[in-house]
Each structure stands twice: as structure tokens, then as C-alpha cells.
C-alpha positions as a LaTeX table, in Angstrom:
\begin{tabular}{lrrr}
\hline
Residue & $x$ (\AA) & $y$ (\AA) & $z$ (\AA) \\
\hline
Met1 & 0.16 & $-0.22$ & $-0.14$ \\
Ser2 & 3.13 & 2.56 & 0.97 \\
Leu3 & 3.35 & 2.72 & $-3.00$ \\
Glu4 & 0.57 & 2.81 & $-3.98$ \\
Lys5 & $-0.10$ & 6.27 & $-1.83$ \\
Ala6 & 3.49 & 7.35 & $-2.53$ \\
Ala7 & 2.31 & 7.38 & $-6.37$ \\
Leu8 & $-0.68$ & 9.69 & $-5.68$ \\
Tyr9 & 1.62 & 12.31 & $-3.52$ \\
Glu10 & 4.11 & 11.71 & $-6.36$ \\
Lys11 & 1.20 & 13.09 & $-8.81$ \\
Ala12 & $-0.61$ & 16.01 & $-6.62$ \\
Glu13 & 3.65 & 16.91 & $-5.71$ \\
Met14 & 2.94 & 15.97 & $-1.49$ \\
His15 & 6.70 & 15.98 & $-1.53$ \\
Asn16 & 7.05 & 15.95 & 2.04 \\
Glu17 & 4.01 & 13.17 & 1.81 \\
Phe18 & 6.00 & 11.57 & $-0.86$ \\
Val19 & 9.09 & 11.08 & 1.26 \\
Ala20 & 8.16 & 9.97 & 4.15 \\
Glu21 & 5.94 & 7.04 & 2.07 \\
Met22 & 8.71 & 6.01 & 0.49 \\
Arg23 & 10.91 & 6.07 & 3.55 \\
Lys24 & 8.19 & 3.76 & 5.13 \\
Phe25 & 8.09 & 1.38 & 2.17 \\
Val26 & 12.03 & 0.79 & 2.35 \\
Gln27 & 12.59 & 0.16 & 6.61 \\
Glu28 & 9.76 & $-2.43$ & 6.09 \\
Ser29 & 10.77 & $-4.20$ & 2.84 \\
Glu30 & 12.71 & $-7.23$ & 3.49 \\
Ser31 & 13.56 & $-7.85$ & $-0.24$ \\
Glu32 & 15.97 & $-4.80$ & $-2.74$ \\
Pro33 & 13.93 & $-2.58$ & $-4.88$ \\
Gly34 & 13.43 & $-2.80$ & $-8.34$ \\
Asp35 & 13.63 & $-0.34$ & $-11.41$ \\
Ser36 & 10.40 & 2.11 & $-10.41$ \\
Gln37 & 10.89 & 1.96 & $-7.15$ \\
Gln38 & 14.67 & 2.82 & $-6.92$ \\
Lys39 & 13.21 & 5.97 & $-9.50$ \\
Met40 & 10.68 & 6.90 & $-7.02$ \\
Leu41 & 13.07 & 7.02 & $-3.71$ \\
Ser42 & 15.83 & 9.23 & $-5.86$ \\
Asn43 & 12.63 & 11.18 & $-6.99$ \\
Ala44 & 10.69 & 11.42 & $-3.50$ \\
Tyr45 & 14.10 & 12.55 & $-2.11$ \\
Lys46 & 14.82 & 14.92 & $-5.30$ \\
Ser47 & 12.28 & 16.95 & $-5.06$ \\
Val48 & 12.73 & 18.38 & $-1.67$ \\
Val49 & 16.34 & 18.64 & $-1.02$ \\
Ser50 & 16.55 & 20.17 & $-5.35$ \\
Lys51 & 14.18 & 23.01 & $-3.86$ \\
Met52 & 16.40 & 23.51 & $-0.53$ \\
Arg53 & 19.59 & 23.31 & $-2.00$ \\
Ala54 & 18.08 & 26.00 & $-4.54$ \\
Ser55 & 17.05 & 28.50 & $-2.32$ \\
Trp56 & 20.29 & 28.24 & $-0.47$ \\
Arg57 & 21.89 & 28.98 & $-2.91$ \\
Ala58 & 19.49 & 32.03 & $-3.57$ \\
Val59 & 19.65 & 33.23 & 0.06 \\
Ser60 & 23.55 & 32.75 & 0.00 \\
Ala61 & 23.16 & 35.17 & $-3.61$ \\
Ile62 & 21.16 & 37.27 & $-2.02$ \\
Glu63 & 23.46 & 37.53 & 1.85 \\
Glu64 & 26.67 & 38.02 & $-0.36$ \\
Lys65 & 25.17 & 40.92 & $-2.20$ \\
Leu66 & 23.66 & 42.51 & 1.35 \\
Ala67 & 27.29 & 43.39 & 3.04 \\
Gln68 & 27.41 & 46.69 & 3.57 \\
Asp69 & 23.77 & 46.05 & 4.74 \\
Glu70 & 24.04 & 44.81 & 8.26 \\
Pro71 & 20.40 & 44.68 & 9.43 \\
Lys72 & 19.17 & 42.98 & 6.32 \\
Lys73 & 22.60 & 40.84 & 6.08 \\
Ala74 & 21.78 & 39.78 & 9.00 \\
Leu75 & 17.93 & 38.91 & 8.54 \\
Ala76 & 19.10 & 37.03 & 5.36 \\
Gly77 & 21.49 & 34.53 & 7.57 \\
Lys78 & 19.07 & 33.98 & 9.45 \\
Tyr79 & 17.18 & 32.03 & 7.39 \\
Leu80 & 19.99 & 31.38 & 5.64 \\
Ala81 & 21.26 & 28.92 & 9.07 \\
Val82 & 16.75 & 27.64 & 8.61 \\
Ile83 & 17.36 & 26.38 & 5.08 \\
Val84 & 20.64 & 24.81 & 6.74 \\
Asp85 & 19.62 & 23.03 & 9.44 \\
Glu86 & 16.14 & 21.87 & 7.20 \\
Leu87 & 18.75 & 21.08 & 4.16 \\
Thr88 & 20.88 & 18.79 & 6.62 \\
Leu89 & 18.09 & 17.05 & 8.61 \\
Lys90 & 16.70 & 15.16 & 5.22 \\
Cys91 & 20.75 & 14.94 & 3.86 \\
Gln92 & 20.74 & 12.80 & 6.97 \\
Glu93 & 17.35 & 11.31 & 7.32 \\
Leu94 & 17.95 & 9.81 & 3.05 \\
Leu95 & 21.89 & 8.88 & 4.13 \\
Ala96 & 21.15 & 7.04 & 7.43 \\
Leu97 & 18.52 & 5.14 & 5.15 \\
Leu98 & 20.88 & 4.54 & 2.42 \\
Glu99 & 22.76 & 2.94 & 5.08 \\
Asn100 & 20.98 & 1.26 & 7.45 \\
Asp101 & 18.68 & 0.26 & 5.38 \\
Leu102 & 19.10 & 0.13 & 1.77 \\
Ile103 & 22.37 & $-0.72$ & 0.17 \\
Pro104 & 23.08 & $-3.82$ & 3.27 \\
Lys105 & 20.25 & $-4.88$ & 1.31 \\
Leu106 & 21.98 & $-5.23$ & $-2.62$ \\
Ser107 & 22.78 & $-7.93$ & $-4.24$ \\
Lys108 & 22.42 & $-6.37$ & $-7.83$ \\
Pro109 & 25.91 & $-4.21$ & $-8.89$ \\
Lys110 & 24.05 & $-2.07$ & $-11.39$ \\
Ala111 & 21.63 & $-1.02$ & $-8.36$ \\
Lys112 & 24.68 & $-0.92$ & $-6.06$ \\
Val113 & 26.09 & 1.77 & $-8.08$ \\
Phe114 & 22.60 & 3.67 & $-8.29$ \\
Phe115 & 22.28 & 4.30 & $-4.47$ \\
Leu116 & 26.10 & 4.51 & $-3.84$ \\
Lys117 & 25.62 & 7.64 & $-5.67$ \\
Met118 & 23.35 & 8.88 & $-4.05$ \\
Lys119 & 25.12 & 8.26 & $-1.00$ \\
Gly120 & 28.16 & 10.31 & $-2.44$ \\
Asp121 & 25.82 & 12.71 & $-3.76$ \\
His122 & 24.10 & 14.02 & $-0.29$ \\
Leu123 & 27.39 & 13.44 & 1.24 \\
Arg124 & 28.63 & 16.35 & $-1.21$ \\
Tyr125 & 25.35 & 18.04 & $-0.75$ \\
Leu126 & 26.73 & 18.31 & 2.74 \\
Val127 & 29.93 & 19.90 & 2.21 \\
Glu128 & 28.32 & 21.92 & 0.18 \\
Ile129 & 26.52 & 24.16 & 2.86 \\
Ala130 & 29.04 & 23.85 & 5.82 \\
Ser131 & 30.61 & 26.77 & 6.58 \\
Gly132 & 34.03 & 25.39 & 6.21 \\
Glu133 & 33.92 & 25.14 & 10.38 \\
Glu134 & 32.69 & 22.03 & 11.03 \\
Glu135 & 34.46 & 19.95 & 12.46 \\
Asn136 & 33.77 & 17.23 & 10.61 \\
Leu137 & 34.15 & 18.73 & 7.45 \\
Glu138 & 36.99 & 16.16 & 5.91 \\
Glu139 & 35.25 & 12.93 & 6.83 \\
Leu140 & 32.24 & 14.08 & 5.15 \\
Lys141 & 34.58 & 15.41 & 1.95 \\
Ser142 & 36.35 & 11.62 & 3.36 \\
Lys143 & 32.60 & 9.22 & 2.75 \\
Ser144 & 31.38 & 11.03 & $-0.10$ \\
Lys145 & 34.84 & 10.32 & $-2.34$ \\
Ala146 & 34.58 & 6.85 & $-0.67$ \\
Ala147 & 30.87 & 6.17 & $-1.93$ \\
Tyr148 & 31.49 & 7.57 & $-4.88$ \\
Thr149 & 35.24 & 5.88 & $-5.59$ \\
Glu150 & 33.16 & 2.23 & $-4.63$ \\
Ala151 & 30.40 & 2.89 & $-7.37$ \\
Ala152 & 32.91 & 4.04 & $-9.78$ \\
Gln153 & 34.71 & 0.78 & $-9.47$ \\
Leu154 & 31.47 & $-1.38$ & $-9.26$ \\
Ala155 & 29.98 & 0.41 & $-12.35$ \\
Ala156 & 33.76 & 0.30 & $-14.77$ \\
Glu157 & 33.28 & $-3.60$ & $-13.61$ \\
Asn158 & 29.91 & $-3.88$ & $-14.49$ \\
Leu159 & 28.02 & $-1.56$ & $-16.66$ \\
Ser160 & 28.25 & $-0.38$ & $-19.83$ \\
Ala161 & 30.05 & 2.86 & $-20.92$ \\
Thr162 & 26.68 & 4.10 & $-22.10$ \\
Asp163 & 24.65 & 3.24 & $-19.28$ \\
Pro164 & 23.25 & 6.07 & $-18.18$ \\
Phe165 & 24.10 & 4.90 & $-14.12$ \\
Arg166 & 27.92 & 4.89 & $-14.85$ \\
Leu167 & 27.26 & 7.67 & $-16.95$ \\
Gly168 & 25.35 & 9.69 & $-14.07$ \\
Leu169 & 27.86 & 9.03 & $-11.68$ \\
Ala170 & 30.93 & 10.42 & $-13.82$ \\
Leu171 & 28.89 & 13.46 & $-14.21$ \\
Asn172 & 28.75 & 13.75 & $-10.50$ \\
Phe173 & 31.72 & 12.62 & $-9.48$ \\
Ser174 & 34.15 & 14.24 & $-11.53$ \\
Val175 & 31.57 & 17.74 & $-10.14$ \\
Phe176 & 32.98 & 16.48 & $-6.73$ \\
Tyr177 & 37.01 & 16.33 & $-8.19$ \\
Tyr178 & 35.88 & 20.00 & $-9.21$ \\
Glu179 & 34.00 & 21.63 & $-6.37$ \\
Val180 & 34.83 & 19.88 & $-3.22$ \\
Glu181 & 38.69 & 18.40 & $-3.86$ \\
Asn182 & 39.55 & 21.80 & $-6.17$ \\
Ser183 & 40.89 & 19.42 & $-8.96$ \\
Gln184 & 40.30 & 21.29 & $-12.39$ \\
Glu185 & 42.43 & 18.15 & $-14.05$ \\
Lys186 & 41.29 & 15.04 & $-12.23$ \\
Ala187 & 37.85 & 16.45 & $-13.24$ \\
Tyr188 & 38.45 & 17.30 & $-17.18$ \\
Glu189 & 40.30 & 13.27 & $-17.04$ \\
Met190 & 36.89 & 12.21 & $-15.62$ \\
Ala191 & 34.52 & 13.77 & $-17.67$ \\
Lys192 & 36.47 & 13.05 & $-20.53$ \\
Lys193 & 37.37 & 10.04 & $-20.04$ \\
Ala194 & 33.82 & 8.60 & $-19.83$ \\
Phe195 & 32.55 & 10.50 & $-22.08$ \\
Asp196 & 34.91 & 8.94 & $-24.98$ \\
Glu197 & 34.67 & 5.66 & $-23.80$ \\
Ala198 & 30.72 & 6.30 & $-24.90$ \\
Met199 & 30.85 & 8.21 & $-27.71$ \\
Pro200 & 31.65 & 5.34 & $-29.65$ \\
Ile201 & 29.07 & 3.11 & $-28.82$ \\
Leu202 & 26.07 & 5.17 & $-28.46$ \\
Asp203 & 24.76 & 3.63 & $-31.69$ \\
Gln204 & 24.44 & 0.59 & $-28.99$ \\
Leu205 & 21.95 & 2.36 & $-27.12$ \\
Asp206 & 18.40 & 1.01 & $-26.69$ \\
Asp207 & 15.43 & 3.14 & $-26.87$ \\
Asp208 & 14.28 & 3.64 & $-23.04$ \\
Glu209 & 17.94 & 4.67 & $-22.31$ \\
Ala210 & 18.47 & 7.26 & $-25.63$ \\
Asp211 & 16.96 & 10.26 & $-24.23$ \\
Asp212 & 19.03 & 9.51 & $-20.69$ \\
Val213 & 21.97 & 8.90 & $-21.58$ \\
Thr214 & 22.20 & 12.04 & $-24.91$ \\
Thr215 & 21.03 & 14.41 & $-21.85$ \\
Ile216 & 24.27 & 12.71 & $-19.96$ \\
Met217 & 26.75 & 13.33 & $-22.34$ \\
Gln218 & 25.24 & 17.54 & $-22.79$ \\
Leu219 & 26.43 & 17.76 & $-19.28$ \\
Leu220 & 29.45 & 16.31 & $-19.56$ \\
Arg221 & 30.07 & 18.49 & $-22.84$ \\
Asp222 & 28.91 & 21.55 & $-21.52$ \\
Asn223 & 31.77 & 21.04 & $-17.91$ \\
Leu224 & 34.46 & 19.51 & $-20.65$ \\
Thr225 & 34.39 & 23.06 & $-22.92$ \\
Phe226 & 34.06 & 24.95 & $-19.50$ \\
Trp227 & 36.70 & 23.41 & $-17.70$ \\
Ser228 & 38.77 & 22.96 & $-20.92$ \\
Glu229 & 39.73 & 26.97 & $-20.12$ \\
Glu230 & 40.85 & 26.51 & $-16.54$ \\
Ile231 & 43.63 & 23.63 & $-16.71$ \\
\hline
\end{tabular}
């Protein structure tokens, strides 16, 4: 019943209820989720976390512009702190779900790649919103990198170069190197390797994956164009 309710919440754009229902489903299920259930869980948290991250970026930019107006800057800072707290809690909630209730059940390499990438992503989001003073900042960076690295090894061993999970992982892992580790060369190398390995066999794609792969390849190309100017 949880999945049926979750699907209704998704269609109604009741994002918090959608998340709660998918979380309940994962915690109560004894088997690993199928492809559609993986996508639903991802969509549930994305619907909430993406909006919070967009709010964080917008208010951060406003706060920066108000450097000469202390009262307004302080007000923006208070609102930003609320966003950070809420986003931190939501990321920590998902990370606990992944580590305690989901990843230990997984047997299929593709599913492991998918959820390890999700783990790396949400640890990266915590790094993104950290002020730089948190004692566990380096630990967050290390855990994010470890999750991405494990996923990348599994993807290289088990998934085609054109698999959207493998390409999406390469896209986000390269962004980690660029934004978190400030390693432009490593980011460029990783993105270019993924792009170059996929390009010659794009004509072998299944129709149901073509749109996703085309989108990711374009994002990789965009990043490569931008990063090439910095290395």
C-alpha cells in the first residue's frame, strides 16, 4: 500500500508526504527495490532536496550582495541558517536510510552503483552547505569520495560505458573533484574519459535509455568545455 500512496503523493506534488511514504516502504521491505522503486525513492528525495539547495544558493547570493547592509544581511543570514538546518536533516535522514536499511540488502551491481552515487551526492551536498568551520567537514569529504569511488569501481566492472547510471556517476564524481577538491585537471580527466568511452558505442543504445544518455552526455560536454578553459 505504501507504494500506491507514494505514487499518489508524487502525482499530487505532495513532496514531504512522498518522501515519508517511500522511506516507510524501504524500512518495511525485506527485499531490495526494483528499478521503478529505486527511481521513486530518488525522485522523492530529489523533489525536496533540490528545492532546498536552490533556496540555499539564492539566499547565499542575496546575503553576499548585502555585505554593506548589516540589518538586511543579518536577516538573510537567519533565513539561510534555517535552510541549512532543514537541508542537513533531510540529507542525514536519507544517508541513514541508505546505510542502515538499503545498501546492506543490495546484491545487484547496478543497484549498488545507483545508491552509492546517491550516498556520495548527498554527502557532497552537506559539504556544499558547510561553513568551513565544522569539525567533521573533512570526514564528509572523505565519505563522499569513498562512496563515489566504490560506485565507480563497480560501474567499471559491471556496466556498459553508455549505461546512464555509469555516465551519471562520472558526471557527479567529476563535479566532486571540481567543486570539493578543487582539482580541475582530475575533474576534466574523469569527465573526458567517460565521454570518450561512451561516444563510439552510442548507436548501440536501447531506445528507453537514449534520452537519459543524450542528456548526460550533453552535460559532460558542457562541463568539459567550461573546464578546458581552466586547465
